[in-house]
Coordinates of C-alpha atoms and ligand atoms in Angstrom, one line a residue:
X1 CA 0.0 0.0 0.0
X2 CA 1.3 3.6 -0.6
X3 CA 2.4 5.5 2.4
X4 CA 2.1 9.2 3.5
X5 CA 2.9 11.0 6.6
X6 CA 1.9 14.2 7.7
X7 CA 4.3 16.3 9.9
X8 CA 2.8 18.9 12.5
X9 CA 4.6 20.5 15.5
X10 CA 2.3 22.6 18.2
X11 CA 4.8 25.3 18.1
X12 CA 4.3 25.5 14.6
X13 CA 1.5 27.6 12.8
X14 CA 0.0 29.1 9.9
X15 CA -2.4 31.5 11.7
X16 CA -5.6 31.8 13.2
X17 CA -8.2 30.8 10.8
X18 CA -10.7 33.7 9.9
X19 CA -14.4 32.3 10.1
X20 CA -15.0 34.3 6.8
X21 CA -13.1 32.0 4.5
X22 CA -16.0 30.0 4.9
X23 CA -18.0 32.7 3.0
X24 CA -20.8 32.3 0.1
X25 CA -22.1 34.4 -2.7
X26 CA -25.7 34.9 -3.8
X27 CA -26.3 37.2 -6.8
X28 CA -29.2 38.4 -8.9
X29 CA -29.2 36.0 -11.7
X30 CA -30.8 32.8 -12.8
X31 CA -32.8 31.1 -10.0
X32 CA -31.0 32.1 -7.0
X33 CA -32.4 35.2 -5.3
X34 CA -36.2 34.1 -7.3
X35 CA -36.5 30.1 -6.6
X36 CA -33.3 29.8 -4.6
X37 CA -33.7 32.4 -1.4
X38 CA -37.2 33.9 -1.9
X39 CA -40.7 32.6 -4.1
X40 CA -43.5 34.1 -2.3
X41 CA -46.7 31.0 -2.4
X42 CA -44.4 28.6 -2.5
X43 CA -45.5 26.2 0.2
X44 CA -41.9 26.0 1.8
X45 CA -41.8 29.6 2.3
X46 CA -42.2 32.3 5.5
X47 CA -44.5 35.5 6.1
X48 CA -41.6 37.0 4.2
X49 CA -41.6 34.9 1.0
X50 CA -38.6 33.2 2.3
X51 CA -37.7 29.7 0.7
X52 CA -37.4 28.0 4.8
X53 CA -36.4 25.0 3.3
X54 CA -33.0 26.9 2.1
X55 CA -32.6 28.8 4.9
X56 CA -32.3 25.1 7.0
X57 CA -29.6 23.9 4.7
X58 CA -27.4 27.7 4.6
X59 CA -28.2 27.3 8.4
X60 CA -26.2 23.6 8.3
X61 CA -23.8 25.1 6.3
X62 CA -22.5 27.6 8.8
X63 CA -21.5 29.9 6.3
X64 CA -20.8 33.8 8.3
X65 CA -21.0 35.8 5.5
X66 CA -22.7 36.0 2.4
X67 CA -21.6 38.4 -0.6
X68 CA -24.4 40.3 -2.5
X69 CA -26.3 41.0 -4.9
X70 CA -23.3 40.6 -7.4
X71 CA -21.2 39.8 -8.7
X72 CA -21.6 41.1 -13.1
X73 CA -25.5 42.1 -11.6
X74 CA -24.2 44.6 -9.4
X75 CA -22.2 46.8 -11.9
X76 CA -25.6 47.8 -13.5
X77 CA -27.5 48.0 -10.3
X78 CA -29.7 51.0 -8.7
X79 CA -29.7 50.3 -5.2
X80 CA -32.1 52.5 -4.6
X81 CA -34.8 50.3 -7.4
X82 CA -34.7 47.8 -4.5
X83 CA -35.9 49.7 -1.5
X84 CA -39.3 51.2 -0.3
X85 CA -42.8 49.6 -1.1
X86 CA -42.6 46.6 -3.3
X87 CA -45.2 47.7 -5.8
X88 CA -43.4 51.3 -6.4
X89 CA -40.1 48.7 -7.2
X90 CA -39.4 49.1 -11.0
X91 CA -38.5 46.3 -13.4
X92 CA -35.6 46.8 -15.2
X93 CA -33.4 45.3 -18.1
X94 CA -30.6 43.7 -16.4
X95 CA -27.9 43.4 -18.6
X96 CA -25.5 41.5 -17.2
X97 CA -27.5 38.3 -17.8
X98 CA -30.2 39.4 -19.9
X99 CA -33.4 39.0 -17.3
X100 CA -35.7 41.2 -16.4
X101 CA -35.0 41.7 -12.7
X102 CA -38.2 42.5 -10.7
X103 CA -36.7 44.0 -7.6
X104 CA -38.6 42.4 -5.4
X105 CA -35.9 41.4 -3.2
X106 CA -33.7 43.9 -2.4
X107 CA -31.6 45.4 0.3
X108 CA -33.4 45.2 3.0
X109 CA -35.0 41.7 2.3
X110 CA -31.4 40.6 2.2
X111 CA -30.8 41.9 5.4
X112 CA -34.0 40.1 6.9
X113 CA -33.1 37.0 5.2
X114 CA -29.2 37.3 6.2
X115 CA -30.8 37.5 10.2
X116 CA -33.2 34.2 9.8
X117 CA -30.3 32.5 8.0
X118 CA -27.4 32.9 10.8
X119 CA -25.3 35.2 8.4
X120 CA -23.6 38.2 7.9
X121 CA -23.4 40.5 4.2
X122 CA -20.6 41.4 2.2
X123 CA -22.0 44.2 0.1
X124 CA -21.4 45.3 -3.0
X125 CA -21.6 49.0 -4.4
X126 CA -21.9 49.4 -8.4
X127 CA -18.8 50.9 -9.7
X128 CA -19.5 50.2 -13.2
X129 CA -22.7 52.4 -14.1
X130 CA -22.4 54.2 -11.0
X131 CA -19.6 55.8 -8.6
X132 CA -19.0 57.5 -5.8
X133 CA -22.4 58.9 -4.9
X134 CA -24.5 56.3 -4.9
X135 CA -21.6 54.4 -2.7
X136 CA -21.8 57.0 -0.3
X137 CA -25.7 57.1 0.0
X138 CA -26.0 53.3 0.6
X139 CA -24.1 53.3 3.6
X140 CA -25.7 56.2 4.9
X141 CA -28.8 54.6 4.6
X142 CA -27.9 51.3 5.7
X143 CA -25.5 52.7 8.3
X144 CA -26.7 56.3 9.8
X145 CA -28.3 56.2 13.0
X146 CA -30.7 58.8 11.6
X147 CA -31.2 62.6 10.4
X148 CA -30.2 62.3 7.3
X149 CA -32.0 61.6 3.9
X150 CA -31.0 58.3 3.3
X151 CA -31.0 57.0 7.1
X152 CA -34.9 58.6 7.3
X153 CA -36.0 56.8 4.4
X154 CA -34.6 53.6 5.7
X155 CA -36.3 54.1 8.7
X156 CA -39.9 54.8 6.2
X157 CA -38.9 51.9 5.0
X158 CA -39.7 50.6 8.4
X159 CA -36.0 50.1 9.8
X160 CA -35.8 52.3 12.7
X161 CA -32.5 50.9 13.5
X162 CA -28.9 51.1 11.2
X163 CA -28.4 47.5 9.5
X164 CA -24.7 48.2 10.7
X165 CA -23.4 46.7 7.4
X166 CA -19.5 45.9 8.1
X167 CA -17.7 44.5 4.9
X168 CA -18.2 46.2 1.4
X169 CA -16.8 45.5 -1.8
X170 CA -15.7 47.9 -4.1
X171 CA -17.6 47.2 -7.4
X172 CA -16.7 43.7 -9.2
X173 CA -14.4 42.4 -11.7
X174 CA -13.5 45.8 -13.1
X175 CA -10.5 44.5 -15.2
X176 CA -13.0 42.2 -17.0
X177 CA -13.9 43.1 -20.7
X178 CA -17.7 42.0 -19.9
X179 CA -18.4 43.7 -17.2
X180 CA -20.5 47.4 -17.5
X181 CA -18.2 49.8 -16.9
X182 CA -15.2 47.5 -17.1
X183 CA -11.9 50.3 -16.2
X184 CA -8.0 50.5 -17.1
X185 CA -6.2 49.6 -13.7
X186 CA -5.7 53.3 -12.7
X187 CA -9.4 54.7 -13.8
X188 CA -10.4 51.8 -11.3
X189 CA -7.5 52.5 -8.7
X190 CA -8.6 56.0 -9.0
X191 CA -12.0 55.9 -8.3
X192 CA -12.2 52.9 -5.6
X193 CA -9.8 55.1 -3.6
X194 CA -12.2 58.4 -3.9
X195 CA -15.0 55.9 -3.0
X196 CA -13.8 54.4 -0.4
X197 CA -13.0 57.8 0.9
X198 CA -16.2 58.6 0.5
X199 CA -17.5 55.4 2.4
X200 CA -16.0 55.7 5.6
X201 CA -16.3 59.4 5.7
X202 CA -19.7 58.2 6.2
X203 CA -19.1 55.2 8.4
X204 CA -15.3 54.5 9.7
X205 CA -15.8 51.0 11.0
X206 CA -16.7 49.7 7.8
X207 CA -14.2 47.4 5.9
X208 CA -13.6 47.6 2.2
X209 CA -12.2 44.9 -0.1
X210 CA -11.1 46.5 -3.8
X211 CA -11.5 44.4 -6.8
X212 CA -8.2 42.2 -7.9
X213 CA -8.0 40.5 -11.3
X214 CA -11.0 38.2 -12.5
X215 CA -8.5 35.4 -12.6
X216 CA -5.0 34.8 -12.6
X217 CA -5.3 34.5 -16.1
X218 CA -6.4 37.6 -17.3
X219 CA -3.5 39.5 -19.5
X220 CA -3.8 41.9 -17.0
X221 CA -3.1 40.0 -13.5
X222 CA -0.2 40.8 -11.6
X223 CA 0.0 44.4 -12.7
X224 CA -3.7 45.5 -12.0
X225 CA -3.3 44.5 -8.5
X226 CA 0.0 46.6 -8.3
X227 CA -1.4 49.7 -10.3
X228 CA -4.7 49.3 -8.0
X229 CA -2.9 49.0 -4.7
X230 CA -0.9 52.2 -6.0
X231 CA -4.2 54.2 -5.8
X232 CA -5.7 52.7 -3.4
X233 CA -3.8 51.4 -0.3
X234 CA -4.4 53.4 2.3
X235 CA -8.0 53.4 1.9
X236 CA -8.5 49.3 1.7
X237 CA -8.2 46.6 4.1
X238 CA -8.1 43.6 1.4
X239 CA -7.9 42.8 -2.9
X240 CA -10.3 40.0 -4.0
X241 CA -9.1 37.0 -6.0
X242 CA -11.2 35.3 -8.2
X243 CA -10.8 31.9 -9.7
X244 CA -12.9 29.1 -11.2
X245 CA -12.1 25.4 -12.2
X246 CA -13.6 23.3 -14.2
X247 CA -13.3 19.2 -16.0
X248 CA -14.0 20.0 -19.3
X249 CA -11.0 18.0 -20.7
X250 CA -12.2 15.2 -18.4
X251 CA -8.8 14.3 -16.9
X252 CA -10.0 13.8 -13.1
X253 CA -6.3 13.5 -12.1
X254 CA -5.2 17.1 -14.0
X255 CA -8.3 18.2 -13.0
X256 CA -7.8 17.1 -9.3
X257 CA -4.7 19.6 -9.1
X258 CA -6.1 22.7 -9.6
X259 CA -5.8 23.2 -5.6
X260 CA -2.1 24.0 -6.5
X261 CA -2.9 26.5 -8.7
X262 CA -5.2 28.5 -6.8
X263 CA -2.4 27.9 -4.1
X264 CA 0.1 30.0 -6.5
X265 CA -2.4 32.7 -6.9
X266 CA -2.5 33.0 -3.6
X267 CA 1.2 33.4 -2.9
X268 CA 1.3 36.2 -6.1
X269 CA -1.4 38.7 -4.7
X270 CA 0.6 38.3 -1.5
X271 CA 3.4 38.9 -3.1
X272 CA 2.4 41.8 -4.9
X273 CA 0.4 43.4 -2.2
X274 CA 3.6 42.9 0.0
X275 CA 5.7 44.6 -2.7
X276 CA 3.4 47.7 -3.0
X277 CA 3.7 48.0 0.8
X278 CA 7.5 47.9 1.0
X279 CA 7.5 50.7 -1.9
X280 CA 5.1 52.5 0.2
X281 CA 6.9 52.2 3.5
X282 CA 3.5 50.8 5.2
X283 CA 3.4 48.9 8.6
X284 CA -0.5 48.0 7.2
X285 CA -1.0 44.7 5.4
X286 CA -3.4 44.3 2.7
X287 CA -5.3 40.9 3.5
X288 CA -6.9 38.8 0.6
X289 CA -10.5 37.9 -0.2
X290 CA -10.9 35.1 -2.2
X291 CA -14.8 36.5 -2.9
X292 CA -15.3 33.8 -5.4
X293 CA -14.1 30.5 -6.1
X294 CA -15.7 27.1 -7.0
X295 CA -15.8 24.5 -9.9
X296 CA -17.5 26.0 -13.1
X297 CA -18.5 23.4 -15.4
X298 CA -20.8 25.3 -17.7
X299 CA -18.7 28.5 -18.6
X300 CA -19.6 29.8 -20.8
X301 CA -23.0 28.8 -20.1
X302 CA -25.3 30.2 -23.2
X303 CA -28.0 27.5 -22.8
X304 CA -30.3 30.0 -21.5
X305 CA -30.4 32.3 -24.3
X306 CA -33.7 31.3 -25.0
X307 CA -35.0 32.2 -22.4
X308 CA -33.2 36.4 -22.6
X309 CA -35.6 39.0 -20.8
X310 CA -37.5 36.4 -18.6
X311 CA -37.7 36.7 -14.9
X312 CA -35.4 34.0 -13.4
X313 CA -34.3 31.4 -15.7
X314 CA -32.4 28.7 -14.7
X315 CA -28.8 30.0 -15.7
X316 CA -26.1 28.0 -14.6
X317 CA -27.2 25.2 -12.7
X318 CA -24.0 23.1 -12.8
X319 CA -24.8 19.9 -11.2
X320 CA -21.7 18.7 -9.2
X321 CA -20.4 15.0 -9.0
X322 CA -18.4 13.3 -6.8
X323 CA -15.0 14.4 -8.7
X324 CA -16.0 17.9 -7.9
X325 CA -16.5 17.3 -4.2
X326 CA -12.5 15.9 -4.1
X327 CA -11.4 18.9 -5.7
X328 CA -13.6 21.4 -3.5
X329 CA -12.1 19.8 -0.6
X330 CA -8.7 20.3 -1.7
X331 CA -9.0 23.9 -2.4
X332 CA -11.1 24.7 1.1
X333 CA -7.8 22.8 2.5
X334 CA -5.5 25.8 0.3
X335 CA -7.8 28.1 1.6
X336 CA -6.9 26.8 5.1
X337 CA -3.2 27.0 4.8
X338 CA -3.1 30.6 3.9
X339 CA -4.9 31.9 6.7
X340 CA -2.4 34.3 8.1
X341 CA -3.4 36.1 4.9
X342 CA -7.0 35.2 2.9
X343 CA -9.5 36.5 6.0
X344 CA -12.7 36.1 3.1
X345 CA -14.0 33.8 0.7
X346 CA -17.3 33.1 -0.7
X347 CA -17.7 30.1 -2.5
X348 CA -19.5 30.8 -5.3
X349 CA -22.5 30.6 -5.3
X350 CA -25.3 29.7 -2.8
X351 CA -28.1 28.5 -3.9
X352 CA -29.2 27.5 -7.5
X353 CA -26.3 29.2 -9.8
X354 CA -23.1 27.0 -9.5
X355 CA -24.4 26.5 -6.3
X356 CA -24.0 23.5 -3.2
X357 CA -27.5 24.0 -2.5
X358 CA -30.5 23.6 -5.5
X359 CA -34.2 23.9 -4.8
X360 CA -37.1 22.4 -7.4
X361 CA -40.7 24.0 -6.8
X362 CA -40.9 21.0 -4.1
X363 CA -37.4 21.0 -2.0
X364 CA -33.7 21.8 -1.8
X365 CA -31.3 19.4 -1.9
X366 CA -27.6 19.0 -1.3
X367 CA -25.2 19.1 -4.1
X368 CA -21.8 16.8 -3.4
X369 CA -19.6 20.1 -3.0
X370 CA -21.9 20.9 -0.2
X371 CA -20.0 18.4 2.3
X372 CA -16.7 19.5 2.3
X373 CA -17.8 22.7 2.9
X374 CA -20.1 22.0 5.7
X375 CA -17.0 20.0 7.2
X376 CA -14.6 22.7 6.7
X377 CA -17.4 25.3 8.3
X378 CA -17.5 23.0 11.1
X379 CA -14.5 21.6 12.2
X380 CA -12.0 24.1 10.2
X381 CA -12.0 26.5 13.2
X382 CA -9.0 27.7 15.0
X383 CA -5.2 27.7 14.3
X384 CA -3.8 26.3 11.1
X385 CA -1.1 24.3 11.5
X386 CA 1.6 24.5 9.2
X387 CA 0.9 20.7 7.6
X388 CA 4.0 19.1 6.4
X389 CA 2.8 16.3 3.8
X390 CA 5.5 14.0 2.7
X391 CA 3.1 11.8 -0.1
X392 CA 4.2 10.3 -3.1
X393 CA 3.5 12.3 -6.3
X394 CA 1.8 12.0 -9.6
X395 CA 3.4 14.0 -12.7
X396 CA 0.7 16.3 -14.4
X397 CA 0.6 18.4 -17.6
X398 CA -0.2 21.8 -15.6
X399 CA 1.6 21.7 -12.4
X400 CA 4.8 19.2 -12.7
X401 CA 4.9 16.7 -10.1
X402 CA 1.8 17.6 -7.4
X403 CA 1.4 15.2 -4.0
X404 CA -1.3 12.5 -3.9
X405 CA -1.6 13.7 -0.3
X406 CA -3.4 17.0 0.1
X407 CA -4.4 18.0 4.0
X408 CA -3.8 20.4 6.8
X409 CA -4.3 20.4 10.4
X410 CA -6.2 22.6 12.5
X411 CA -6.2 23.0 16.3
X412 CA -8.6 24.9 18.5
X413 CA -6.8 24.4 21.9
X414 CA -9.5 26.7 23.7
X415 CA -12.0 23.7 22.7
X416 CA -9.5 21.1 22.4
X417 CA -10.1 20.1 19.1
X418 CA -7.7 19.0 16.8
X419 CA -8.6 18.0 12.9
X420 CA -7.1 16.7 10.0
X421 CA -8.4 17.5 6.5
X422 CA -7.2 14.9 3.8
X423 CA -7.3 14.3 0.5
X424 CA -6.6 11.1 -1.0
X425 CA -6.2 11.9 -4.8
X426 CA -4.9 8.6 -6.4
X427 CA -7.4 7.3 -8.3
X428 CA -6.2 3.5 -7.9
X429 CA -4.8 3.3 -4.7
X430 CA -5.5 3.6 -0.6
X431 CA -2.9 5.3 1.1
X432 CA -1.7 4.8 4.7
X433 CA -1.8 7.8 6.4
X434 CA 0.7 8.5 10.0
X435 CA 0.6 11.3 12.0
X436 CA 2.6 11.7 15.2
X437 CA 0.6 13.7 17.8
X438 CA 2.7 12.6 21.0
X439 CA 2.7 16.3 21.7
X440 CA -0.8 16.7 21.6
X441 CA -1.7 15.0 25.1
X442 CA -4.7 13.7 26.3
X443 CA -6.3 14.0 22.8
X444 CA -7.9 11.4 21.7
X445 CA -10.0 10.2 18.2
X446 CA -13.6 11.0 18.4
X447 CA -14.4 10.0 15.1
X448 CA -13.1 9.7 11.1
X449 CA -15.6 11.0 8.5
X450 CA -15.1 9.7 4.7
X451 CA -16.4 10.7 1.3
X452 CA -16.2 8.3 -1.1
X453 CA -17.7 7.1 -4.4
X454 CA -17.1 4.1 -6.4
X455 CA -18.4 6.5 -9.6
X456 CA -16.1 10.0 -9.9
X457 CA -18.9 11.0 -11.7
X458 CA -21.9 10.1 -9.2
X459 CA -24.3 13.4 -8.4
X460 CA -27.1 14.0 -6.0
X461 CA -30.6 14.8 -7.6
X462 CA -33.9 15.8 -6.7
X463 CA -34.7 12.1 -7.3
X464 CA -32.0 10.9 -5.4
X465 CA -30.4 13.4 -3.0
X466 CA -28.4 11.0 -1.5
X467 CA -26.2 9.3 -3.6
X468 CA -22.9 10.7 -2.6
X469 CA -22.6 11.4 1.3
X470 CA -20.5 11.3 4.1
X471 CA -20.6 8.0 5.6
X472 CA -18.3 6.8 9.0
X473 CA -15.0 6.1 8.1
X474 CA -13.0 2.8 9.3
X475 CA -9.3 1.8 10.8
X476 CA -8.4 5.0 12.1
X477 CA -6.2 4.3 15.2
X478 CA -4.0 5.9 17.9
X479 CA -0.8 3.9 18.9
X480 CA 1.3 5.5 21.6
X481 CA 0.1 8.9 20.1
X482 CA 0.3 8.3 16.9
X483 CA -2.4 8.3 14.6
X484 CA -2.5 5.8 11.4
X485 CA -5.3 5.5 9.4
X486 CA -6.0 4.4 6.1
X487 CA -7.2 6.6 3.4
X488 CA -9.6 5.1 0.3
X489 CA -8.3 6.0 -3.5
X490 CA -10.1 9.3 -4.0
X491 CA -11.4 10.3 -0.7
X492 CA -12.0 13.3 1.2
X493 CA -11.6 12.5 4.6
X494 CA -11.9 14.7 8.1
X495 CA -10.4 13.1 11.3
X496 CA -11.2 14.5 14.6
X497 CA -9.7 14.6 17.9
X498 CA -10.7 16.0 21.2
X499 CA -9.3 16.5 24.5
Ligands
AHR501 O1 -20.5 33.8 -10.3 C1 -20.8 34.1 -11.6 C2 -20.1 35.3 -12.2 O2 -18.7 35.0 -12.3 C3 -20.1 36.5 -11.4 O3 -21.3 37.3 -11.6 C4 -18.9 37.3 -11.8 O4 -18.4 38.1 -10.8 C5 -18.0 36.2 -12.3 O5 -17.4 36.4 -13.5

């Protein structure tokens, strides 16, 4: 059998995992604000039109904050069209993804729904038909105590109290040719800086991420973030990354890889937003928000051109096998490793669009990529340890050699929890897995959790939710403090400790 060990040492850590890496994304497109969060007369909704059936499964998902309304959406968005009395709410062209877009969830509906749903919003302000204006009289309507325009029509709109709206993002993918209003690095640098001055002028305590490239590989990446940071440094607190992965070729073991290089996109931004500091002289760090990531099968999605100008079509419902899960693991366990600098991520999106969660007129269900999350949200809390993996390797086209190992190890001493995250990637063989955790005393395993599926191809349906789940894993064992256990070919595994 193949053999692995991973190498931690109590002394030896990453950082303090932030509980916003665990972050999703709901936009206004296809079915996931209309179907996916709210369908008023649907039986499996509130008094407020509320899909309750999704707000259980965002609930299990633990996810702390939730990125809105965009996304491409937002860059053509009138915040104001979704506020006040629902018939006075104009329909509009949206043009971003050619629907009609009702407006009958907006802002404050997202903030209701963010409450019911254990959350917490990322906003977004439109920087693409819009600017510094309408920036500044969002927050003072969702932040101002009161006495002001904007803060006394929130309260007409019957919220007497601030929705104390802490993280903002400034405008999306503004490098990206298809976005409205896309900008040159320093037309964007320019005017995120003058907005975000604007922004906390009104509200200080808020927190403002500017936009990075779309991906790392846009012909732009690398220098954007530089030119932005120029403009903007003093005025942000973090630079989103946005990446996406997909099987199109169909090579599961290329395609299993991609961790590694979301993992070098990673260290670039850091490197870039650490170079821009050292030619500024700053003792301030910019962080990274990874405000969108996942597996995108579908892209470029144009099956729903038949349905342009209609009121929530289904638009990219990617429907995630087991394959997917394996790789979503792996990049939640990159996500994990860099904690000393990514403090957000969304995985995008929520519910619906490219989504862990789908809903049918009937009931939600759990896409595969929705485990690994929920274990990650669950057990991935406290201080990453920096995970040595010594694996054997498999050679692949994109990243040279890359280990069949993937994991890293995360200790919460306050609650005396200690969990691995591991990914088996070998397609043909189990692995034996060691781990010595002699300094770790009085820990002991509680239980092994396994994902497995005899089909990399295998998805959940409406039919048949439950095709591909977590199931109890078996011969994990302690010996003298040290753990072995064996890991299945292709497996995403979580093996927990307590004291
Ligand atoms: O998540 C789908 C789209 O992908 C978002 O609207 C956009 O920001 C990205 O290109």
């Amino acid at each position: 059998m193949k053999q692995a060990k991973i190498i931690i040492d109590r002394h030896f850590t990453i950082g303090e995992i932030d509980r916003r890496i665990y972050g999703s994304f709901l936009e206004h497109m296809g079915r996931a604000v209309y179907g996916g969060v709210y369908q008023p007369g649907n039986p499996h909704t509130d008094e407020n039109g509320f899909r309750t059936d999704t707000i259980e499964l965002v609930k299990e998902l633990n996810t702390p904050v939730v990125r809105y309304p965009g996304g491409n959406f937002v860059s053509g968005f009138n915040w104001e069209d979704s506020v006040g009395p629902k018939e006075n709410r104009p329909r509009r062209a949206e043009t971003a993804w050619k629907v009609v877009e009702t407006n009958q969830f907006g802002l404050n509906e997202f903030m209701e729904w963010t409450k019911k749903a254990g959350t917490a919003p990322l906003m977004a302000v439109n920087l693409g038909t819009r600017g510094i204006e309408a920036a500044k009289s969002i927050v003072e309507y969702c932040n101002f105590e009161g006495g002001t325009y904007f803060s006394d029509l929130r309260k007409k709109h019957g919220y007497a109290k601030p929705h104390h709206i802490r993280m903002w993002c400034l405008g999306n993918e503004m490098d990206g040719w298809w976005q409205t209003g896309a900008k040159t690095a320093r037309e964007y640098g320019r005017l995120a800086n003058e907005t975000a001055k604007a922004m906390k002028a009104v509200d200080p305590a808020i927190e403002l991420v500017a936009c990075g490239s779309s991906g790392p590989l846009m012909p732009t990446f690398g220098s954007w973030e530089s030119t932005v940071l120029e403009h903007c440094y003093d005025s942000v607190e973090y630079i989103s990354l946005h990446s996406y992965y997909n099987n199109k070729a169909d090579n599961t073991r290329e395609f299993l890889a991609n961790n590694m290089g979301m993992d070098e996109f990673i260290n670039s931004v850091i490197a870039i937003c650490d170079s821009v500091r050292a030619k500024k002289q700053k003792k301030k760090r910019i962080n990274l928000s990874f405000d969108e990531w996942n597996i995108w099968n579908s892209f470029p999605d144009t099956s729903y051109k038949e349905d342009e100008w209609s009121v929530a079509p289904h638009q990219l419902e990617d429907v995630y096998n087991f394959e997917d899960a394996l790789l979503v693991g792996s990049l939640l366990i990159t996500l994990m490793r860099h904690a000393d600098r990514v403090k957000i991520a969304c995985m995008a999106q929520l519910v619906n669009v490219i989504a862990p969660i789908m809903t049918s007129d009937k009931g939600a269900w759990r896409q595969t990529i929705f485990y690994p999350f929920l274990h990650a949200s669950r057990y991935g809390n406290g201080t990453a340890m920096n995970t040595i993996v010594e694996s054997p390797r498999y050679e692949t086209r994109s990243f040279g050699p890359v280990p069949s190992l993937d994991s890293v190890v995360v200790w919460n001493e306050e609650s005396g929890e200690l969990t691995v995250f591991a990914v088996n990637k070998d397609l043909e063989n189990d692995m034996e897995v060691t781990c010595d955790l002699r300094q770790f005393t009085g820990y002991s395993l509680q239980e092994h959790t396994l994902m497995t599926h005899d089909d990399l191809k295998a998805v959940n349906t409406e039919n048949d939710p439950d095709r591909v789940v977590p199931a109890a894993g078996y011969g994990a064992k302690m010996t003298d403090g040290k753990l072995s256990v064996v890991l299945g070919k292709h497996s995403w595994n979580v093996i927990r400790f307590k004291k």
